[in-house]
Amino acid sequence: MGERDWRPFVYGGLASCIAELGTFPIDTTKTRLQVQGQKCDKKCASLNYRGMTDAFLKISKQEGFIALYSGISPAVLRQATYGTIKFGSYYSLKQFFENGEESVRTNICCAVVAGMVSSAIANPTDVLKVRMQVLGMDNNRLGLFACFKDIYKLEGISGLWRGVGPTSQRAAVIAAVELPIYDFCKHTLKSKIGDSVSNHFISSFIASLGTAIASTPLDVIRTRLMNQRKFIITDRKSSNLYKGSLDCLIQTVKNEGIMALYKGFIPTWIRMGPWNIIFFVTFEQLKKIF
């Protein structure tokens, strides 16, 4: 029992970090697109991107190419925790409950549990990543630990778990769609093209489309909640832009329209496609090698 238990955790963490490094600039453009137009934040209100390509080019030109990797340190740290726990828990739970028999219902349940638990634990690294991505090089000169100290000093320990509700919900949705679809496609295609790289490539690409459609609205809400700071109204009082997930949803739709919930959809899908492909191909190869 012992040897089989740790492998999914190690493979999941390694593959997640590799996939994150390969696709992070796309994630930065996605984050900037999601927060632009957000009221009460001068940085976000001043953003004016016409789309993913325009955002990518403007960030590179105005802030330097390295700005596209703003927040990479907490992102890799996040994958080292989130990816390790999520994929390790999912495949371990599957192994425990299924005994080799594929069941879509069991896969979904295992994925929801793994996604929610791992994202809640890794939430502080997600907050740091979003803040550093939005502020770009101005914030990254301070570094990861200075950003952590700044959030803790101004907002307390709760600031590091800002947006944990929608983050866990999003992670549950992503896991519930991504992992069962991948496993179903892989199992279905195995009889035609075997347990090959082509199988892993096609299955992961299909899983990424479903995941992007299901998760983008939650991702927009999560990103905005994580980015908000405590805005000073008087010398003594401060208020949050959003009171919670539902309030963020209502204000976003009211101020910007229903399609604002799908801001950043294209870069989300374009990132999820390569991310899933890199992850699952790497994960499957690690399984075969070791």
Tab-separated table of C-alpha atoms in Angstrom:
chain	number	residue	atom	x	y	z
A	1	MET	CA	0.000	0.000	0.000
A	2	GLY	CA	2.758	2.459	0.984
A	3	GLU	CA	4.645	2.726	-2.322
A	4	ARG	CA	1.572	3.425	-4.408
A	5	ASP	CA	0.281	6.128	-2.080
A	6	TRP	CA	2.955	8.804	-2.498
A	7	ARG	CA	3.505	8.567	-6.254
A	8	PRO	CA	0.378	10.487	-7.427
A	9	PHE	CA	1.270	13.328	-5.044
A	10	VAL	CA	4.860	13.628	-6.297
A	11	TYR	CA	3.950	13.243	-9.978
A	12	GLY	CA	1.043	15.681	-9.622
A	13	GLY	CA	3.207	18.334	-7.976
A	14	LEU	CA	6.066	18.039	-10.476
A	15	ALA	CA	3.798	18.026	-13.528
A	16	SER	CA	1.815	21.012	-12.171
A	17	CYS	CA	4.961	23.119	-11.692
A	18	ILE	CA	6.208	22.306	-15.209
A	19	ALA	CA	2.822	23.181	-16.744
A	20	GLU	CA	2.676	26.438	-14.745
A	21	LEU	CA	6.104	27.596	-15.933
A	22	GLY	CA	5.177	26.891	-19.549
A	23	THR	CA	1.871	28.789	-19.584
A	24	PHE	CA	2.207	31.563	-16.983
A	25	PRO	CA	2.352	34.580	-19.388
A	26	ILE	CA	-1.107	33.614	-20.663
A	27	ASP	CA	-2.385	33.507	-17.083
A	28	THR	CA	-1.072	37.036	-16.461
A	29	THR	CA	-2.934	38.417	-19.496
A	30	LYS	CA	-6.079	36.590	-18.320
A	31	THR	CA	-5.831	38.145	-14.852
A	32	ARG	CA	-5.331	41.660	-16.231
A	33	LEU	CA	-8.356	41.250	-18.537
A	34	GLN	CA	-10.520	40.054	-15.652
A	35	VAL	CA	-9.809	43.000	-13.356
A	36	GLN	CA	-9.878	45.815	-15.907
A	37	GLY	CA	-12.876	48.078	-15.451
A	38	GLN	CA	-13.081	47.240	-11.744
A	39	LYS	CA	-14.280	50.369	-9.922
A	40	CYS	CA	-12.512	51.921	-6.896
A	41	ASP	CA	-9.114	50.653	-8.034
A	42	LYS	CA	-7.087	53.221	-10.003
A	43	LYS	CA	-4.719	50.610	-11.426
A	44	CYS	CA	-7.564	48.432	-12.726
A	45	ALA	CA	-9.698	51.365	-13.878
A	46	SER	CA	-6.813	52.623	-16.036
A	47	LEU	CA	-6.302	49.294	-17.802
A	48	ASN	CA	-7.447	49.354	-21.419
A	49	TYR	CA	-6.902	46.056	-23.197
A	50	ARG	CA	-8.902	45.130	-26.296
A	51	GLY	CA	-8.245	41.443	-25.907
A	52	MET	CA	-5.684	38.806	-25.091
A	53	THR	CA	-3.164	39.679	-27.815
A	54	ASP	CA	-3.440	43.406	-27.096
A	55	ALA	CA	-2.939	42.787	-23.365
A	56	PHE	CA	0.066	40.557	-24.037
A	57	LEU	CA	1.707	43.147	-26.315
A	58	LYS	CA	0.952	46.150	-24.081
A	59	ILE	CA	2.281	44.473	-20.943
A	60	SER	CA	5.451	43.444	-22.810
A	61	LYS	CA	5.958	46.916	-24.309
A	62	GLN	CA	5.042	49.090	-21.313
A	63	GLU	CA	6.421	46.957	-18.482
A	64	GLY	CA	8.859	44.598	-20.173
A	65	PHE	CA	8.492	40.923	-21.061
A	66	ILE	CA	9.506	39.896	-17.542
A	67	ALA	CA	6.270	41.512	-16.271
A	68	LEU	CA	4.390	38.623	-17.877
A	69	TYR	CA	6.018	36.471	-15.220
A	70	SER	CA	4.944	38.760	-12.370
A	71	GLY	CA	3.806	36.472	-9.593
A	72	ILE	CA	5.588	33.367	-10.904
A	73	SER	CA	7.170	32.596	-7.516
A	74	PRO	CA	3.852	32.289	-5.619
A	75	ALA	CA	2.369	30.543	-8.661
A	76	VAL	CA	4.997	27.793	-8.594
A	77	LEU	CA	4.688	27.626	-4.810
A	78	ARG	CA	0.929	27.287	-5.260
A	79	GLN	CA	1.272	24.422	-7.719
A	80	ALA	CA	3.766	22.705	-5.429
A	81	THR	CA	1.022	22.639	-2.780
A	82	TYR	CA	-2.268	22.784	-4.709
A	83	GLY	CA	-1.199	20.497	-7.549
A	84	THR	CA	0.414	17.999	-5.215
A	85	ILE	CA	-2.619	17.738	-2.928
A	86	LYS	CA	-5.258	17.918	-5.694
A	87	PHE	CA	-3.968	15.265	-8.062
A	88	GLY	CA	-2.495	13.093	-5.341
A	89	SER	CA	-5.772	13.104	-3.391
A	90	TYR	CA	-7.878	12.506	-6.506
A	91	TYR	CA	-5.983	9.470	-7.740
A	92	SER	CA	-5.548	8.095	-4.225
A	93	LEU	CA	-9.299	8.427	-3.517
A	94	LYS	CA	-10.079	6.842	-6.881
A	95	GLN	CA	-7.815	3.921	-6.110
A	96	PHE	CA	-9.440	3.479	-2.702
A	97	PHE	CA	-13.089	3.590	-3.858
A	98	GLU	CA	-12.971	2.092	-7.365
A	99	ASN	CA	-10.542	-0.839	-7.126
A	100	GLY	CA	-9.688	-0.536	-10.826
A	101	GLU	CA	-13.275	0.018	-12.072
A	102	GLU	CA	-13.966	3.359	-13.787
A	103	SER	CA	-17.052	5.168	-12.432
A	104	VAL	CA	-17.945	8.701	-13.583
A	105	ARG	CA	-19.982	9.371	-10.436
A	106	THR	CA	-17.138	8.298	-8.144
A	107	ASN	CA	-14.633	10.283	-10.217
A	108	ILE	CA	-16.713	13.460	-9.858
A	109	CYS	CA	-17.083	13.041	-6.085
A	110	CYS	CA	-13.360	12.375	-5.626
A	111	ALA	CA	-12.498	15.361	-7.841
A	112	VAL	CA	-14.773	17.766	-5.920
A	113	VAL	CA	-13.242	16.786	-2.570
A	114	ALA	CA	-9.680	16.974	-3.899
A	115	GLY	CA	-10.269	20.337	-5.598
A	116	MET	CA	-11.908	22.062	-2.619
A	117	VAL	CA	-9.440	20.847	0.008
A	118	SER	CA	-6.307	21.602	-2.035
A	119	SER	CA	-7.457	25.087	-3.107
A	120	ALA	CA	-8.432	26.107	0.428
A	121	ILE	CA	-5.006	25.106	1.746
A	122	ALA	CA	-3.159	26.878	-1.086
A	123	ASN	CA	-5.307	30.062	-1.086
A	124	PRO	CA	-2.622	32.424	0.359
A	125	THR	CA	-0.276	31.629	-2.536
A	126	ASP	CA	-3.128	32.337	-4.959
A	127	VAL	CA	-3.776	35.749	-3.384
A	128	LEU	CA	-0.081	36.638	-3.652
A	129	LYS	CA	-0.004	35.535	-7.293
A	130	VAL	CA	-3.038	37.641	-8.276
A	131	ARG	CA	-1.773	40.771	-6.476
A	132	MET	CA	1.661	40.494	-8.080
A	133	GLN	CA	0.167	39.884	-11.540
A	134	VAL	CA	-2.127	42.922	-11.341
A	135	LEU	CA	0.503	45.322	-10.008
A	136	GLY	CA	3.238	44.055	-12.313
A	137	MET	CA	6.852	45.060	-11.868
A	138	ASP	CA	6.036	47.882	-9.417
A	139	ASN	CA	5.065	45.239	-6.867
A	140	ASN	CA	7.548	42.563	-7.895
A	141	ARG	CA	10.526	44.739	-6.983
A	142	LEU	CA	9.468	44.114	-3.393
A	143	GLY	CA	9.465	40.355	-3.816
A	144	LEU	CA	7.287	37.526	-2.611
A	145	PHE	CA	7.905	37.885	1.121
A	146	ALA	CA	7.491	41.681	1.066
A	147	CYS	CA	4.148	41.254	-0.716
A	148	PHE	CA	3.121	38.698	1.912
A	149	LYS	CA	4.139	41.105	4.691
A	150	ASP	CA	2.250	43.977	3.038
A	151	ILE	CA	-0.999	41.994	2.830
A	152	TYR	CA	-0.653	40.698	6.386
A	153	LYS	CA	0.121	44.186	7.757
A	154	LEU	CA	-2.736	45.991	5.986
A	155	GLU	CA	-5.416	43.295	5.955
A	156	GLY	CA	-4.469	40.763	8.593
A	157	ILE	CA	-4.400	36.997	8.264
A	158	SER	CA	-7.871	37.096	6.685
A	159	GLY	CA	-6.374	38.952	3.724
A	160	LEU	CA	-4.418	35.840	2.800
A	161	TRP	CA	-7.652	33.858	2.637
A	162	ARG	CA	-9.515	36.531	0.689
A	163	GLY	CA	-11.671	34.892	-1.966
A	164	VAL	CA	-11.282	31.412	-0.448
A	165	GLY	CA	-15.005	30.720	-0.972
A	166	PRO	CA	-15.118	31.278	-4.752
A	167	THR	CA	-11.626	29.810	-5.062
A	168	SER	CA	-12.785	26.539	-3.491
A	169	GLN	CA	-15.995	26.597	-5.543
A	170	ARG	CA	-14.014	27.216	-8.725
A	171	ALA	CA	-11.533	24.478	-7.867
A	172	ALA	CA	-14.392	22.045	-7.193
A	173	VAL	CA	-16.002	22.900	-10.552
A	174	ILE	CA	-12.689	22.632	-12.422
A	175	ALA	CA	-11.795	19.321	-10.818
A	176	ALA	CA	-15.335	17.927	-11.261
A	177	VAL	CA	-15.207	18.722	-15.005
A	178	GLU	CA	-11.510	18.367	-15.864
A	179	LEU	CA	-10.510	15.102	-14.193
A	180	PRO	CA	-13.596	12.937	-14.955
A	181	ILE	CA	-13.691	14.144	-18.598
A	182	TYR	CA	-9.996	13.379	-19.011
A	183	ASP	CA	-10.345	9.933	-17.457
A	184	PHE	CA	-13.487	9.178	-19.492
A	185	CYS	CA	-11.887	10.250	-22.798
A	186	LYS	CA	-8.670	8.410	-21.996
A	187	HIS	CA	-10.580	5.235	-21.115
A	188	THR	CA	-12.760	5.508	-24.274
A	189	LEU	CA	-9.836	6.215	-26.625
A	190	LYS	CA	-7.651	3.486	-25.137
A	191	SER	CA	-9.347	0.800	-27.254
A	192	LYS	CA	-8.623	2.808	-30.444
A	193	ILE	CA	-5.191	4.395	-29.971
A	194	GLY	CA	-3.987	2.751	-26.759
A	195	ASP	CA	-2.530	4.407	-23.682
A	196	SER	CA	-0.405	6.674	-25.868
A	197	VAL	CA	0.760	10.292	-25.911
A	198	SER	CA	-1.846	10.952	-28.637
A	199	ASN	CA	-4.550	9.683	-26.299
A	200	HIS	CA	-3.306	11.892	-23.459
A	201	PHE	CA	-3.084	14.909	-25.793
A	202	ILE	CA	-6.634	14.588	-27.170
A	203	SER	CA	-8.201	13.770	-23.791
A	204	SER	CA	-6.546	16.706	-22.033
A	205	PHE	CA	-7.539	19.146	-24.813
A	206	ILE	CA	-11.214	18.106	-24.623
A	207	ALA	CA	-11.130	18.379	-20.826
A	208	SER	CA	-9.703	21.913	-21.035
A	209	LEU	CA	-12.610	23.239	-23.154
A	210	GLY	CA	-15.243	21.953	-20.754
A	211	THR	CA	-13.294	23.306	-17.810
A	212	ALA	CA	-12.932	26.801	-19.316
A	213	ILE	CA	-16.675	27.083	-20.021
A	214	ALA	CA	-17.634	25.955	-16.521
A	215	SER	CA	-15.045	27.868	-14.505
A	216	THR	CA	-14.575	31.312	-16.108
A	217	PRO	CA	-17.439	33.110	-14.259
A	218	LEU	CA	-16.182	31.782	-10.925
A	219	ASP	CA	-12.633	32.700	-11.904
A	220	VAL	CA	-13.633	36.324	-12.602
A	221	ILE	CA	-15.351	36.613	-9.207
A	222	ARG	CA	-12.443	34.928	-7.435
A	223	THR	CA	-9.852	37.190	-9.095
A	224	ARG	CA	-11.766	40.368	-8.250
A	225	LEU	CA	-12.262	39.365	-4.627
A	226	MET	CA	-8.587	38.533	-4.267
A	227	ASN	CA	-7.511	41.809	-5.847
A	228	GLN	CA	-9.703	44.112	-3.751
A	229	ARG	CA	-8.082	45.986	-0.936
A	230	LYS	CA	-9.613	47.814	2.001
A	231	PHE	CA	-10.592	51.201	0.624
A	232	ILE	CA	-10.392	54.119	3.020
A	233	ILE	CA	-13.645	56.061	3.363
A	234	THR	CA	-12.754	58.131	6.436
A	235	ASP	CA	-9.743	58.279	8.716
A	236	ARG	CA	-11.266	55.597	10.910
A	237	LYS	CA	-13.417	53.498	8.648
A	238	SER	CA	-12.664	51.289	5.711
A	239	SER	CA	-14.887	49.278	3.431
A	240	ASN	CA	-14.503	46.476	0.933
A	241	LEU	CA	-15.550	46.931	-2.658
A	242	TYR	CA	-17.396	43.592	-2.527
A	243	LYS	CA	-19.067	42.055	0.519
A	244	GLY	CA	-18.746	38.525	-0.832
A	245	SER	CA	-19.089	36.246	-3.853
A	246	LEU	CA	-22.774	36.990	-4.490
A	247	ASP	CA	-22.284	40.748	-4.114
A	248	CYS	CA	-19.339	40.609	-6.520
A	249	LEU	CA	-21.465	38.687	-9.022
A	250	ILE	CA	-24.342	41.200	-8.767
A	251	GLN	CA	-22.125	44.297	-8.986
A	252	THR	CA	-20.126	42.917	-11.905
A	253	VAL	CA	-23.260	42.090	-13.918
A	254	LYS	CA	-24.960	45.370	-12.936
A	255	ASN	CA	-22.004	47.610	-13.794
A	256	GLU	CA	-20.524	45.764	-16.779
A	257	GLY	CA	-23.128	43.345	-18.119
A	258	ILE	CA	-23.500	39.555	-18.026
A	259	MET	CA	-20.647	38.988	-20.464
A	260	ALA	CA	-18.237	40.528	-17.948
A	261	LEU	CA	-18.366	37.137	-16.220
A	262	TYR	CA	-16.599	35.737	-19.294
A	263	LYS	CA	-13.825	38.338	-19.399
A	264	GLY	CA	-10.615	36.496	-20.066
A	265	PHE	CA	-12.393	33.397	-21.451
A	266	ILE	CA	-10.156	33.080	-24.521
A	267	PRO	CA	-6.864	33.299	-22.578
A	268	THR	CA	-8.391	31.025	-19.932
A	269	TRP	CA	-9.086	28.349	-22.552
A	270	ILE	CA	-5.862	28.982	-24.450
A	271	ARG	CA	-3.982	28.599	-21.166
A	272	MET	CA	-5.967	25.598	-19.943
A	273	GLY	CA	-5.404	23.745	-23.210
A	274	PRO	CA	-1.571	23.848	-23.126
A	275	TRP	CA	-1.577	23.592	-19.312
A	276	ASN	CA	-3.641	20.406	-19.333
A	277	ILE	CA	-1.683	18.947	-22.241
A	278	ILE	CA	1.681	19.643	-20.579
A	279	PHE	CA	0.409	18.424	-17.227
A	280	PHE	CA	-1.246	15.166	-18.275
A	281	VAL	CA	1.443	14.181	-20.787
A	282	THR	CA	4.118	14.861	-18.150
A	283	PHE	CA	2.091	13.075	-15.456
A	284	GLU	CA	1.536	9.989	-17.627
A	285	GLN	CA	5.194	9.854	-18.674
A	286	LEU	CA	6.335	10.097	-15.055
A	287	LYS	CA	4.041	7.161	-14.250
A	288	LYS	CA	5.586	5.109	-17.050
A	289	ILE	CA	9.187	6.011	-16.236
A	290	PHE	CA	8.930	5.299	-12.522
